[in-house]
PDB file of C-alpha atoms in Angstrom:
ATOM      1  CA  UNK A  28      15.437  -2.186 -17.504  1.00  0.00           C
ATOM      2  CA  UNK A  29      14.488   0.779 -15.222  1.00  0.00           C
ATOM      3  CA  UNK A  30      14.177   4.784 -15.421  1.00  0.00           C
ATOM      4  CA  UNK A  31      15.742   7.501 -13.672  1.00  0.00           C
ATOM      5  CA  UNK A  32      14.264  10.379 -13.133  1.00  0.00           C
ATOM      6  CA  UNK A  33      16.626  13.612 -12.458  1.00  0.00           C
ATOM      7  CA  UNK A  34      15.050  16.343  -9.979  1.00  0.00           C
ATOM      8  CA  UNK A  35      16.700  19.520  -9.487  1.00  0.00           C
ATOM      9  CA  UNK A  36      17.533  19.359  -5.019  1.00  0.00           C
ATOM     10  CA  UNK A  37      16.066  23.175  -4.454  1.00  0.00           C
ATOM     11  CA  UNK A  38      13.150  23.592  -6.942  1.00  0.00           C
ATOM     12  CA  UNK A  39      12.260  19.664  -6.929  1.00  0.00           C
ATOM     13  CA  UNK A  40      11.291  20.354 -11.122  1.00  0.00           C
ATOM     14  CA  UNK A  41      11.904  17.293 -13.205  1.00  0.00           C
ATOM     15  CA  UNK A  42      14.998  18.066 -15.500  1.00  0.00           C
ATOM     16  CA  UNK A  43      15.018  14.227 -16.876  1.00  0.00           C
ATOM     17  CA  UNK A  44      13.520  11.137 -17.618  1.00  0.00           C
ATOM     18  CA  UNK A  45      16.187   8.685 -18.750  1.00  0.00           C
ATOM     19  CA  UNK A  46      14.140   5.341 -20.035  1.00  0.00           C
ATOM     20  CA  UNK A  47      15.445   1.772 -20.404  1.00  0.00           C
ATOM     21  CA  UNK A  48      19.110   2.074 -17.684  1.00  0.00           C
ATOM     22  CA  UNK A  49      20.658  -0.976 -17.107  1.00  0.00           C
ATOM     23  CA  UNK A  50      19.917  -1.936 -13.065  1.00  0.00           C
ATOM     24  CA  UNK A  51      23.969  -2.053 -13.057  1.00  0.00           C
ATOM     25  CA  UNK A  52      24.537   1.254 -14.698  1.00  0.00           C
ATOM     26  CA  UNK A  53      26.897   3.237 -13.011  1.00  0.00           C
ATOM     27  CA  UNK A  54      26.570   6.699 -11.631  1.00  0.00           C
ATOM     28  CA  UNK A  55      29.170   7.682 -14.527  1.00  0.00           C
ATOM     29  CA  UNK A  56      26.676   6.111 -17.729  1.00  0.00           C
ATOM     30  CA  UNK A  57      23.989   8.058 -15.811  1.00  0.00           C
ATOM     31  CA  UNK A  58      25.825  11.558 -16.239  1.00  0.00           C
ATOM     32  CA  UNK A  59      26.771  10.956 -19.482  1.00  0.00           C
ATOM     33  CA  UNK A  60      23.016   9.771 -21.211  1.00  0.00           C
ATOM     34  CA  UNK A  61      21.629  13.324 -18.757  1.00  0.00           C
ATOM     35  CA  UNK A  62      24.928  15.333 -21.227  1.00  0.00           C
ATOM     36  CA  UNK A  63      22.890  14.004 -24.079  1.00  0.00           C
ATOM     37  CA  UNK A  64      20.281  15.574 -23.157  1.00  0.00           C
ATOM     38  CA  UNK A  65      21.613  18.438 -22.071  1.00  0.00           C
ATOM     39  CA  UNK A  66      24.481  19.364 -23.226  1.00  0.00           C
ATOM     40  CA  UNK A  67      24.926  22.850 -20.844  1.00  0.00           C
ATOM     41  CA  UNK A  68      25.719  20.692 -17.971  1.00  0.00           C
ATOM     42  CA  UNK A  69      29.218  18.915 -18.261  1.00  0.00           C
ATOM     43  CA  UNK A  70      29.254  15.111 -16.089  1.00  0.00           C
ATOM     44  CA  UNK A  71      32.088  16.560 -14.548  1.00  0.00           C
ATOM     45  CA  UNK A  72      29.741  19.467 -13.314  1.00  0.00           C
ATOM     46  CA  UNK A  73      27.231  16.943 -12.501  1.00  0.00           C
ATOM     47  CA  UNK A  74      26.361  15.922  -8.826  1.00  0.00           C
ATOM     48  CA  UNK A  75      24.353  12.992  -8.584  1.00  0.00           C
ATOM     49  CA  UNK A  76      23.011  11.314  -5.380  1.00  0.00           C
ATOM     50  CA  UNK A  77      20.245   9.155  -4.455  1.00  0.00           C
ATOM     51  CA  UNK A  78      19.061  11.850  -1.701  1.00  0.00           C
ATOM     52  CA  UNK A  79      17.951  14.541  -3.062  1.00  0.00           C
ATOM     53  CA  UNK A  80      16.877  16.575  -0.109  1.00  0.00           C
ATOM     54  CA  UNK A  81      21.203  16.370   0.488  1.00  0.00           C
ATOM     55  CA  UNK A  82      22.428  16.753  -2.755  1.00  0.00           C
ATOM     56  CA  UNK A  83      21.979  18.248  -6.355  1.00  0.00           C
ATOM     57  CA  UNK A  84      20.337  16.125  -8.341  1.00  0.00           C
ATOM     58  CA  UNK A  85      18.165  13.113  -8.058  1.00  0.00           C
ATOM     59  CA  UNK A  86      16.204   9.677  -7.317  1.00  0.00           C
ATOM     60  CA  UNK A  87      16.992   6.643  -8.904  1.00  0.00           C
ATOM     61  CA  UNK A  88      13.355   5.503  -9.131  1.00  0.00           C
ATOM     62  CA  UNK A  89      10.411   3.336  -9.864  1.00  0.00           C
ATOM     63  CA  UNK A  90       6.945   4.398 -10.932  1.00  0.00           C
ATOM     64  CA  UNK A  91       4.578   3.917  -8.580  1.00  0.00           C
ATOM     65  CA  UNK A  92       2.111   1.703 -10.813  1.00  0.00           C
ATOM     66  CA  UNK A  93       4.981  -0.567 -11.017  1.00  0.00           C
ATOM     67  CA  UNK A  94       6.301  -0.222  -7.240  1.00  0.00           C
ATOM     68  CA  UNK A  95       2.686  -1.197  -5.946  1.00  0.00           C
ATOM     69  CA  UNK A  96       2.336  -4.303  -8.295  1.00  0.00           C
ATOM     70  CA  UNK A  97       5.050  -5.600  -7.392  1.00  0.00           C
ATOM     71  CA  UNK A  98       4.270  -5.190  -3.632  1.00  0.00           C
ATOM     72  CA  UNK A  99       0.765  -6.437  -3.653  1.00  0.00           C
ATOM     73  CA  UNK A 100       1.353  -9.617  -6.453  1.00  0.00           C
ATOM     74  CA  UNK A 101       3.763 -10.941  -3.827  1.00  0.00           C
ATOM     75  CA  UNK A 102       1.219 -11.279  -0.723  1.00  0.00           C
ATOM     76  CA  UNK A 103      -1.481 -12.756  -3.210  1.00  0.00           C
ATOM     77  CA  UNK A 104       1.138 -15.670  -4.512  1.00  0.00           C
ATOM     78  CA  UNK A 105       3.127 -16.022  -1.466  1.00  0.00           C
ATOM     79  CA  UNK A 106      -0.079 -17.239   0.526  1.00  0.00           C
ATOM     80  CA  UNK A 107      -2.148 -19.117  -1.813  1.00  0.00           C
ATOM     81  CA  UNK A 108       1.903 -21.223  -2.246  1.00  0.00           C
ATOM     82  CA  UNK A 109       0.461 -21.943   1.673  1.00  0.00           C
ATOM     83  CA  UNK A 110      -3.273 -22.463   1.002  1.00  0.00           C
ATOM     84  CA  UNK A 111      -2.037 -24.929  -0.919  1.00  0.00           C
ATOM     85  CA  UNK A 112       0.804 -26.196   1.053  1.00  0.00           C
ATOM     86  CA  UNK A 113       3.426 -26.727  -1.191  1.00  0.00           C
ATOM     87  CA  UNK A 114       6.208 -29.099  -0.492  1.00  0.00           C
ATOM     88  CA  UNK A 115       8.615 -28.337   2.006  1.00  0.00           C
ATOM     89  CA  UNK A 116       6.591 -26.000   4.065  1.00  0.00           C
ATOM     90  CA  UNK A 117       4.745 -28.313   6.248  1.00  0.00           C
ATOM     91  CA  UNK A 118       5.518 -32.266   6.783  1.00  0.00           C
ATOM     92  CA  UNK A 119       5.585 -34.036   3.581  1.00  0.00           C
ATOM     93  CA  UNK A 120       2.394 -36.216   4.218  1.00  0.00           C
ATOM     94  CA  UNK A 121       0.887 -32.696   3.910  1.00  0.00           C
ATOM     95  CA  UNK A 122       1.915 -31.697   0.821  1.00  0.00           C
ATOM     96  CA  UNK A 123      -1.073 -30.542  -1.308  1.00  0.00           C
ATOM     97  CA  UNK A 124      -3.388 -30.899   0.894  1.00  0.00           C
ATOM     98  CA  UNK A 125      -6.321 -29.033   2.464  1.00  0.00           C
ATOM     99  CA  UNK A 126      -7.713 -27.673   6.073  1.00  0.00           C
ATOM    100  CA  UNK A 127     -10.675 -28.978   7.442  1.00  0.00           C
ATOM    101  CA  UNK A 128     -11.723 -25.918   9.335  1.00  0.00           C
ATOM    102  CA  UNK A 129     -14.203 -23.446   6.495  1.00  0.00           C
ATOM    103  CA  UNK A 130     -12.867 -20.802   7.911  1.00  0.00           C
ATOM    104  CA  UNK A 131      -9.367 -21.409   6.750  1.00  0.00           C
ATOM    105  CA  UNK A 132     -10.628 -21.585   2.784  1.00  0.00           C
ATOM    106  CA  UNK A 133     -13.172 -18.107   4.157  1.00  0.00           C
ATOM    107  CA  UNK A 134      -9.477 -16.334   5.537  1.00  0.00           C
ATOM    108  CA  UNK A 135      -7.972 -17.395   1.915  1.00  0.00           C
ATOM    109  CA  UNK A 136     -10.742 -15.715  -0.321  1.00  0.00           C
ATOM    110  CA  UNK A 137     -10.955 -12.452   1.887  1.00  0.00           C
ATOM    111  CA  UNK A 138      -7.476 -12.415   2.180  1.00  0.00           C
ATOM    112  CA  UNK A 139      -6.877 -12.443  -1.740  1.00  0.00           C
ATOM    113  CA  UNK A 140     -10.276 -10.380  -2.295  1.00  0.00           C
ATOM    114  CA  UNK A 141      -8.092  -7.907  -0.573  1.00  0.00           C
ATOM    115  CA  UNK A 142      -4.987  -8.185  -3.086  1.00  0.00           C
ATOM    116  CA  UNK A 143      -6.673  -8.231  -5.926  1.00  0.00           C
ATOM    117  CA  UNK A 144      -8.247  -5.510  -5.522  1.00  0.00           C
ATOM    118  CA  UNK A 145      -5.314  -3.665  -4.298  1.00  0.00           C
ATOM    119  CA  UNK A 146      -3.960  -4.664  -8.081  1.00  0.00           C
ATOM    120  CA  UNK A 147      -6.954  -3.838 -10.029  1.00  0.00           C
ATOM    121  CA  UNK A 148      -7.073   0.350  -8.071  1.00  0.00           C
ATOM    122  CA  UNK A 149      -3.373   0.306  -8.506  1.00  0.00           C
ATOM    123  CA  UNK A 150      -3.948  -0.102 -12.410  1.00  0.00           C
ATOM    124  CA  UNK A 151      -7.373   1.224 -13.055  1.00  0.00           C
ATOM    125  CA  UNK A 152      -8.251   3.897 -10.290  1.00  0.00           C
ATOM    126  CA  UNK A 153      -5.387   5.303  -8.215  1.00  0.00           C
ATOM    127  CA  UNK A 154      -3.755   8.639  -9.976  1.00  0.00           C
ATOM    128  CA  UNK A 155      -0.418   9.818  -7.869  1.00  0.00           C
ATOM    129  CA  UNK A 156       0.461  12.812  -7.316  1.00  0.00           C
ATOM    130  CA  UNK A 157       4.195  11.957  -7.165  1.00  0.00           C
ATOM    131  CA  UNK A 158       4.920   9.402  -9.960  1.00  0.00           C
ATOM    132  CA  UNK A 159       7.924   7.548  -8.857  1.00  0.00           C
ATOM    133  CA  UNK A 160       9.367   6.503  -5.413  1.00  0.00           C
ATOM    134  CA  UNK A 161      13.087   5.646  -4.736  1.00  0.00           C
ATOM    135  CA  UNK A 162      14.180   2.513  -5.926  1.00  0.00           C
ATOM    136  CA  UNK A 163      15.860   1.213  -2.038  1.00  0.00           C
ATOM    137  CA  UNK A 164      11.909   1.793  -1.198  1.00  0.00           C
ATOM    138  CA  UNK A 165      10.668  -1.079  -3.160  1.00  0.00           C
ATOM    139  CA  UNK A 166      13.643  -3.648  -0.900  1.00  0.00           C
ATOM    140  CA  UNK A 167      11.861  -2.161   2.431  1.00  0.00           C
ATOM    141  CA  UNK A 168       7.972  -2.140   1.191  1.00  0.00           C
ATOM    142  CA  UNK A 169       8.144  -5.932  -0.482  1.00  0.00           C
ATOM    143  CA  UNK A 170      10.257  -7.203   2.867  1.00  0.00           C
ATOM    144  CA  UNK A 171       7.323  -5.717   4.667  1.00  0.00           C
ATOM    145  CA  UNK A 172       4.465  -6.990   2.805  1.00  0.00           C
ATOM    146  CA  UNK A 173       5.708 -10.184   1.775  1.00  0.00           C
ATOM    147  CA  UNK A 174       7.388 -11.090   5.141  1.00  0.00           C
ATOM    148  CA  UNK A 175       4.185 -10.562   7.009  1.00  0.00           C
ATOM    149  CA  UNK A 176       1.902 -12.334   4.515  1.00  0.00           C
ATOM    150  CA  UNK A 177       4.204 -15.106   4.827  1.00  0.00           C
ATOM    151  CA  UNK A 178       4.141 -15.127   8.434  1.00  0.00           C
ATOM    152  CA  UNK A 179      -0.188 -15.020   8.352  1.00  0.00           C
ATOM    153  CA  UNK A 180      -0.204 -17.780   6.009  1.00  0.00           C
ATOM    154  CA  UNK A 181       1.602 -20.091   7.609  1.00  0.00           C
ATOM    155  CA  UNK A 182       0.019 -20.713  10.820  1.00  0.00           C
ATOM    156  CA  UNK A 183      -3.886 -20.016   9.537  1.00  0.00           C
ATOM    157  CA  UNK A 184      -2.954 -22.604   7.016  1.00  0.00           C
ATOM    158  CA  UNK A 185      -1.155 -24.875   9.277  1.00  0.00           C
ATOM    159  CA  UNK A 186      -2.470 -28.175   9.634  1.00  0.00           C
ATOM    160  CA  UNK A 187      -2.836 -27.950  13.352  1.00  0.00           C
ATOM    161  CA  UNK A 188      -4.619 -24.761  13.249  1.00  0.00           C
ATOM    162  CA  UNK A 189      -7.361 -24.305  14.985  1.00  0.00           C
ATOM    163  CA  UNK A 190     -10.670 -22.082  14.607  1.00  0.00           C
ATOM    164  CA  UNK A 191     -11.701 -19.278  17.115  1.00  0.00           C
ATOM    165  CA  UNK A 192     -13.159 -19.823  19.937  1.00  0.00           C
ATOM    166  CA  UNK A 193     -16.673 -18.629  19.608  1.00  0.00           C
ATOM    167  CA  UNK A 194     -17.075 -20.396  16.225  1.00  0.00           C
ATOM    168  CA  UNK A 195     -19.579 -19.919  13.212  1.00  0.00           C
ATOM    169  CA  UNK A 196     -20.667 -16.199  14.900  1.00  0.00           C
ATOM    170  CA  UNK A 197     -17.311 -15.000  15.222  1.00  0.00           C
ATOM    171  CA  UNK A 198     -16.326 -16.029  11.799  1.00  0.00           C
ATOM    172  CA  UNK A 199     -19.415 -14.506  10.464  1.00  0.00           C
ATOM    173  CA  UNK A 200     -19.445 -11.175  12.341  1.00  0.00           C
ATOM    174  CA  UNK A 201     -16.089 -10.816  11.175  1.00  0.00           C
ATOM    175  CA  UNK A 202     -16.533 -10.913   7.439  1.00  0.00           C
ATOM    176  CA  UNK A 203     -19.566  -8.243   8.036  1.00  0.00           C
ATOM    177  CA  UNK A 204     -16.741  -6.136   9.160  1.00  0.00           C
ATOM    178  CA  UNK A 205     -13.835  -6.939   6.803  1.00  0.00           C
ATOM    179  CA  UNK A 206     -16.264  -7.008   3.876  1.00  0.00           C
ATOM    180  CA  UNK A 207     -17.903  -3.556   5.187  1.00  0.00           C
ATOM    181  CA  UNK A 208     -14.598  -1.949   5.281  1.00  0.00           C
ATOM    182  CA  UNK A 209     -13.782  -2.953   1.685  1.00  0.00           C
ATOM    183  CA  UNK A 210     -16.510  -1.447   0.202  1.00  0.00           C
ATOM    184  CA  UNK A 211     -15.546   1.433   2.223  1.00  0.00           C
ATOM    185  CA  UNK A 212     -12.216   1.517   1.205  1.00  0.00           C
ATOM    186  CA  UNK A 213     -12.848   1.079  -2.420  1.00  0.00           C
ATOM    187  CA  UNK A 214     -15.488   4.032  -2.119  1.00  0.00           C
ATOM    188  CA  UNK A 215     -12.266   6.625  -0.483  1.00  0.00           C
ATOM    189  CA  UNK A 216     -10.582   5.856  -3.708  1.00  0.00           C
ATOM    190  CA  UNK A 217     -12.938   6.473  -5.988  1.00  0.00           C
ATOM    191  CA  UNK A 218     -13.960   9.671  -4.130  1.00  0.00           C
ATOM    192  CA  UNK A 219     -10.547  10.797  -4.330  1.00  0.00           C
ATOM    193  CA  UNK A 220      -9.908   9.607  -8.027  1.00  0.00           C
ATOM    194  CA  UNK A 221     -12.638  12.165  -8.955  1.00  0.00           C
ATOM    195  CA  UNK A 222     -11.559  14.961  -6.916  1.00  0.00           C
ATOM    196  CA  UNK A 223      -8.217  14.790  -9.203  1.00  0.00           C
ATOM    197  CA  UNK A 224      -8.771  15.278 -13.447  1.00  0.00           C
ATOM    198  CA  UNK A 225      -6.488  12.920 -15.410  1.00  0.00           C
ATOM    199  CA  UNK A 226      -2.809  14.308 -15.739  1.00  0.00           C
ATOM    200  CA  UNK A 227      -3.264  16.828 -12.775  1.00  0.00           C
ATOM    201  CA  UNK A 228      -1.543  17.137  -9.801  1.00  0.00           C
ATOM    202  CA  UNK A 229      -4.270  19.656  -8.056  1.00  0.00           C
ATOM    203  CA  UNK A 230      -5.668  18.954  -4.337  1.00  0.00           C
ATOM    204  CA  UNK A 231      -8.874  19.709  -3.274  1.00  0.00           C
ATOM    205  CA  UNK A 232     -10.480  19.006  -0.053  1.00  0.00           C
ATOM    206  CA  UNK A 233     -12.647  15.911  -0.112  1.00  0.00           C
ATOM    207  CA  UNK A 234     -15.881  15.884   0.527  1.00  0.00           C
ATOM    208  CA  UNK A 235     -18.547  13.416   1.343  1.00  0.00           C
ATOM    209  CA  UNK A 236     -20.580  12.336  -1.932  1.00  0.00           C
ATOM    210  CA  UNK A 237     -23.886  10.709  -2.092  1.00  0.00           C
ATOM    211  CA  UNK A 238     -22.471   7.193  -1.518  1.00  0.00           C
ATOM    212  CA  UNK A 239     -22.865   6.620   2.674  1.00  0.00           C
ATOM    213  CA  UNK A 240     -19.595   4.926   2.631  1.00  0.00           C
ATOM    214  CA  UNK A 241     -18.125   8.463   2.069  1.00  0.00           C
ATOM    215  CA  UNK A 242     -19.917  10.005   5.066  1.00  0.00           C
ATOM    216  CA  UNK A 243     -16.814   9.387   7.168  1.00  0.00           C
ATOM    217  CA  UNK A 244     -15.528  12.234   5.799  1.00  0.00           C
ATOM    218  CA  UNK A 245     -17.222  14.663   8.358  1.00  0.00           C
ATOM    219  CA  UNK A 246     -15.171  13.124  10.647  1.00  0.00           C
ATOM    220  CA  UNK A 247     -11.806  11.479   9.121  1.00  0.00           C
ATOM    221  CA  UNK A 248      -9.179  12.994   6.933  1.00  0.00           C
ATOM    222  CA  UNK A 249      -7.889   9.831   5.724  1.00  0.00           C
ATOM    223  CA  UNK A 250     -11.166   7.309   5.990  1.00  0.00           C
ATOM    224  CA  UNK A 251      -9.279   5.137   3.234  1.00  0.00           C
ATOM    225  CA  UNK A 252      -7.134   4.333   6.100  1.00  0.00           C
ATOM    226  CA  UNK A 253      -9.783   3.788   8.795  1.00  0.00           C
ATOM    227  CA  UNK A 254     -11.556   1.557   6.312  1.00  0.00           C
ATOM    228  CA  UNK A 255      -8.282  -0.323   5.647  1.00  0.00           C
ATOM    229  CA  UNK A 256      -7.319  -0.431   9.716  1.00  0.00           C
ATOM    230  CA  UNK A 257     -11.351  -2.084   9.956  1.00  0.00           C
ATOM    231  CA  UNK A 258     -10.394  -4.621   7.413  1.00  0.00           C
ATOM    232  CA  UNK A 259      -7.459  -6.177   9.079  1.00  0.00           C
ATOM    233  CA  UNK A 260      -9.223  -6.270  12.805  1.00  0.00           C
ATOM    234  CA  UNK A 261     -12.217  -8.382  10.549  1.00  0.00           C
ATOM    235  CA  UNK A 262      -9.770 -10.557   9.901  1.00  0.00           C
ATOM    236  CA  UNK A 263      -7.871 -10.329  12.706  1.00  0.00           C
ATOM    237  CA  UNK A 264     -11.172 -11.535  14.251  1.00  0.00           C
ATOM    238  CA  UNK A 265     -11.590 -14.426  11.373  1.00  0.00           C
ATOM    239  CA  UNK A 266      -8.504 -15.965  11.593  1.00  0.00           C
ATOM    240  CA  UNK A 267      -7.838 -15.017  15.485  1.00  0.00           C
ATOM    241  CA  UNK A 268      -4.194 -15.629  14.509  1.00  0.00           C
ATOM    242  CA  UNK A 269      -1.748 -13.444  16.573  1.00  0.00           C
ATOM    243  CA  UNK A 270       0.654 -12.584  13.316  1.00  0.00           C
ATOM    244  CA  UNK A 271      -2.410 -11.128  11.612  1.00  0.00           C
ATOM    245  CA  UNK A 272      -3.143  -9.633  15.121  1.00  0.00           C
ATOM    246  CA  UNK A 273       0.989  -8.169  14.761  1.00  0.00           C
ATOM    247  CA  UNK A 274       0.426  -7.023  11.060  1.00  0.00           C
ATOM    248  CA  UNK A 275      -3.214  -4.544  11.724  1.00  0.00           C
ATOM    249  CA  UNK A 276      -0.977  -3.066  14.392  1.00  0.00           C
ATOM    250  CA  UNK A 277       2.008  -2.617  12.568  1.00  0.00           C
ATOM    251  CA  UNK A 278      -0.114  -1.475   9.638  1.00  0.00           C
ATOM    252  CA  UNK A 279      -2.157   1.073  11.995  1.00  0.00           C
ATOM    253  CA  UNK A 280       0.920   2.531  13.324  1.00  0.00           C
ATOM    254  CA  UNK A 281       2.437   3.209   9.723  1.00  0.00           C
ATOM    255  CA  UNK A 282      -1.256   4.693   8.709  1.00  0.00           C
ATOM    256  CA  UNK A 283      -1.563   7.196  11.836  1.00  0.00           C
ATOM    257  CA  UNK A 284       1.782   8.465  10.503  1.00  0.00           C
ATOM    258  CA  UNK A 285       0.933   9.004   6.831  1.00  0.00           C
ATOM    259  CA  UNK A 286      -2.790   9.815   7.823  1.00  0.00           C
ATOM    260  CA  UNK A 287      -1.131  12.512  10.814  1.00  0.00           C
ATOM    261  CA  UNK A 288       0.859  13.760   7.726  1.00  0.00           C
ATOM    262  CA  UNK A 289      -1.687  14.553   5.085  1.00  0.00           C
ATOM    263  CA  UNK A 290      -3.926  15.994   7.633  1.00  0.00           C
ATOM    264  CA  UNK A 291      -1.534  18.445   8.693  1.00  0.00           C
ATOM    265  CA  UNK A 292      -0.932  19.295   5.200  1.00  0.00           C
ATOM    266  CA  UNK A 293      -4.398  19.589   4.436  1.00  0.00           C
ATOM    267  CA  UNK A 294      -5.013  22.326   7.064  1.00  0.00           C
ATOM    268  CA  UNK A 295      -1.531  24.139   6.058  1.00  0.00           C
ATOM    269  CA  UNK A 296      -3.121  24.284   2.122  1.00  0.00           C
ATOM    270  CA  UNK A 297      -6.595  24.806   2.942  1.00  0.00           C
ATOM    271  CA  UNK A 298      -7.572  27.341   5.023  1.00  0.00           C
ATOM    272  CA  UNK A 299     -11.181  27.021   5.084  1.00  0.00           C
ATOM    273  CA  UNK A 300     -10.419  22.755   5.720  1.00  0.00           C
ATOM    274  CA  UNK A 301     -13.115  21.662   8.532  1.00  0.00           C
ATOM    275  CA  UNK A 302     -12.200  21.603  11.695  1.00  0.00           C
ATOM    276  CA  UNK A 303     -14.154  18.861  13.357  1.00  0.00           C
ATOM    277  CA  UNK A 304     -11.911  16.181  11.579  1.00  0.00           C
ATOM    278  CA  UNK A 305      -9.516  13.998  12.801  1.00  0.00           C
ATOM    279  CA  UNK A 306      -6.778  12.014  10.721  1.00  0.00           C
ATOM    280  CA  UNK A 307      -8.018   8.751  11.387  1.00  0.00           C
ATOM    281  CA  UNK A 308     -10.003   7.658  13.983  1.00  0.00           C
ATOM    282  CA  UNK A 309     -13.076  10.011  14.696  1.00  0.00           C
ATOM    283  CA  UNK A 310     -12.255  12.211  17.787  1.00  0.00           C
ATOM    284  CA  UNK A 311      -9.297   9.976  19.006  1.00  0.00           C
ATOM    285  CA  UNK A 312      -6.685  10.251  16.720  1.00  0.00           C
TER     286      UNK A 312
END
């Protein structure tokens, strides 16, 4: 079962909130259970797309609580089902068993570190401003997430991996960084889970706090993404595996975008915002 939520096209107001639709409803069911409801509007006077930025009406959707879970649960299972080596991913004489190399069980812990704690803010700290996204979303996001993790995990797990080239000090210079960056990231989203009261949709401009890890924020509009970007070059670094290498560029070319995006919204709401930041990176970008 899923929800749709009906939007009015111009005024983007929530008319709606159908609960518990069959996935196979048709666009006919929907019209009728939105008469129910309101029984001014006729289905035959009804207009119902999935864009609403085209059309009259509305998104089929997901809530974003839900959307996130299911992107960040897949990464977590789909490479500890490497880790582990499963049958029929590697050669059968080496099914179930494990690396050699520490820094292969090391890439495994940071790497789900990372998940879980996506899962944990996604249920206990984030608060979105826009509670659903569009249900063909979730297809794109998962494909994303759980293609790449896929891709990671199979050659730092594979049996004929082998670890980088400057050893123990790369290894451990790179967890300074990756674990660094987490803390940092963790502290963005808390900062930004105060600036908002439960149930509200209100932006402020954030400001640094008295944790350092907030600091950034004389600098960066989005640190949460500069913190997440200095994550996956730590463990780029770790694993010195060129699909993790492919992923923190993929990933920092999606982030620039959204981070290029709510800076440029910040300075069109706030007129007073500081100057002196940039989206991202500090002075670059």
């Amino acid at each position: 079962m899923g929800h749709v939520e009906i939007l009015d096209a111009k005024t983007k107001d929530k008319l709606c909130f159908l609960d518990k639709v069959e996935p196979n409803a048709t666009i006919g069911e929907i019209k009728s259970m939105f008469h129910k409801s309101h029984p001014q509007w006729y289905p035959a006077r009804q207009s119902i797309r999935l864009d609403p930025t085209r059309y009259n009406a509305s998104v089929l959707s997901l809530s974003l609580s839900q959307v996130f879970l299911t992107e960040y649960a897949g990464p977590l299972l789909i490479y500890l089902m490497f880790y582990f080596r499963v049958p029929f991913i590697y050669a059968p004489k080496y099914d179930f068993t494990t690396s050699k190399h520490w820094v292969v069980h090391l890439a495994c812990m940071c790497h789900s570190f990372h998940y879980v704690k996506r899962l944990l803010e996604t249920l206990f700290v984030h608060r979105f401003s826009h509670g659903t996204m569009p249900l063909r979303n979730i297809f794109k996001n998962c494909t994303y997430y759980w293609g790449f993790a896929a891709w990671m995990a199979y050659y730092i797990n594979h049996p004929l991996y082998t670890p980088p080239i400057y050893g123990e000090q790369q290894i451990r210079l790179a967890l300074i960084v990756f674990l660094f960056c987490q803390i940092g990231n963790f502290s963005i989203h808390i900062a930004l889970r105060n600036l908002r009261p439960p149930g509200s949709k209100t932006r402020k401009i954030p400001y640094p706090t008295k944790n350092p890890f907030t600091w950034i924020f004389l600098l960066v509009s989005c640190p949460n993404y500069t913190y997440e970007l200095g994550s996956w070059l730590g463990f780029t670094l770790m694993t010195q595996c060129l699909p993790v290498a492919a992923f923190t560029l993929v990933g920092f070319i999606q982030m620039t975008v959204w981070a290029k995006g709510k800076h440029r919204s910040y300075l069109k709401e706030f007129r007073d915002y500081p100057t002196l930041r940039s989206p991202i990176l500090p002075f670059i970008l």
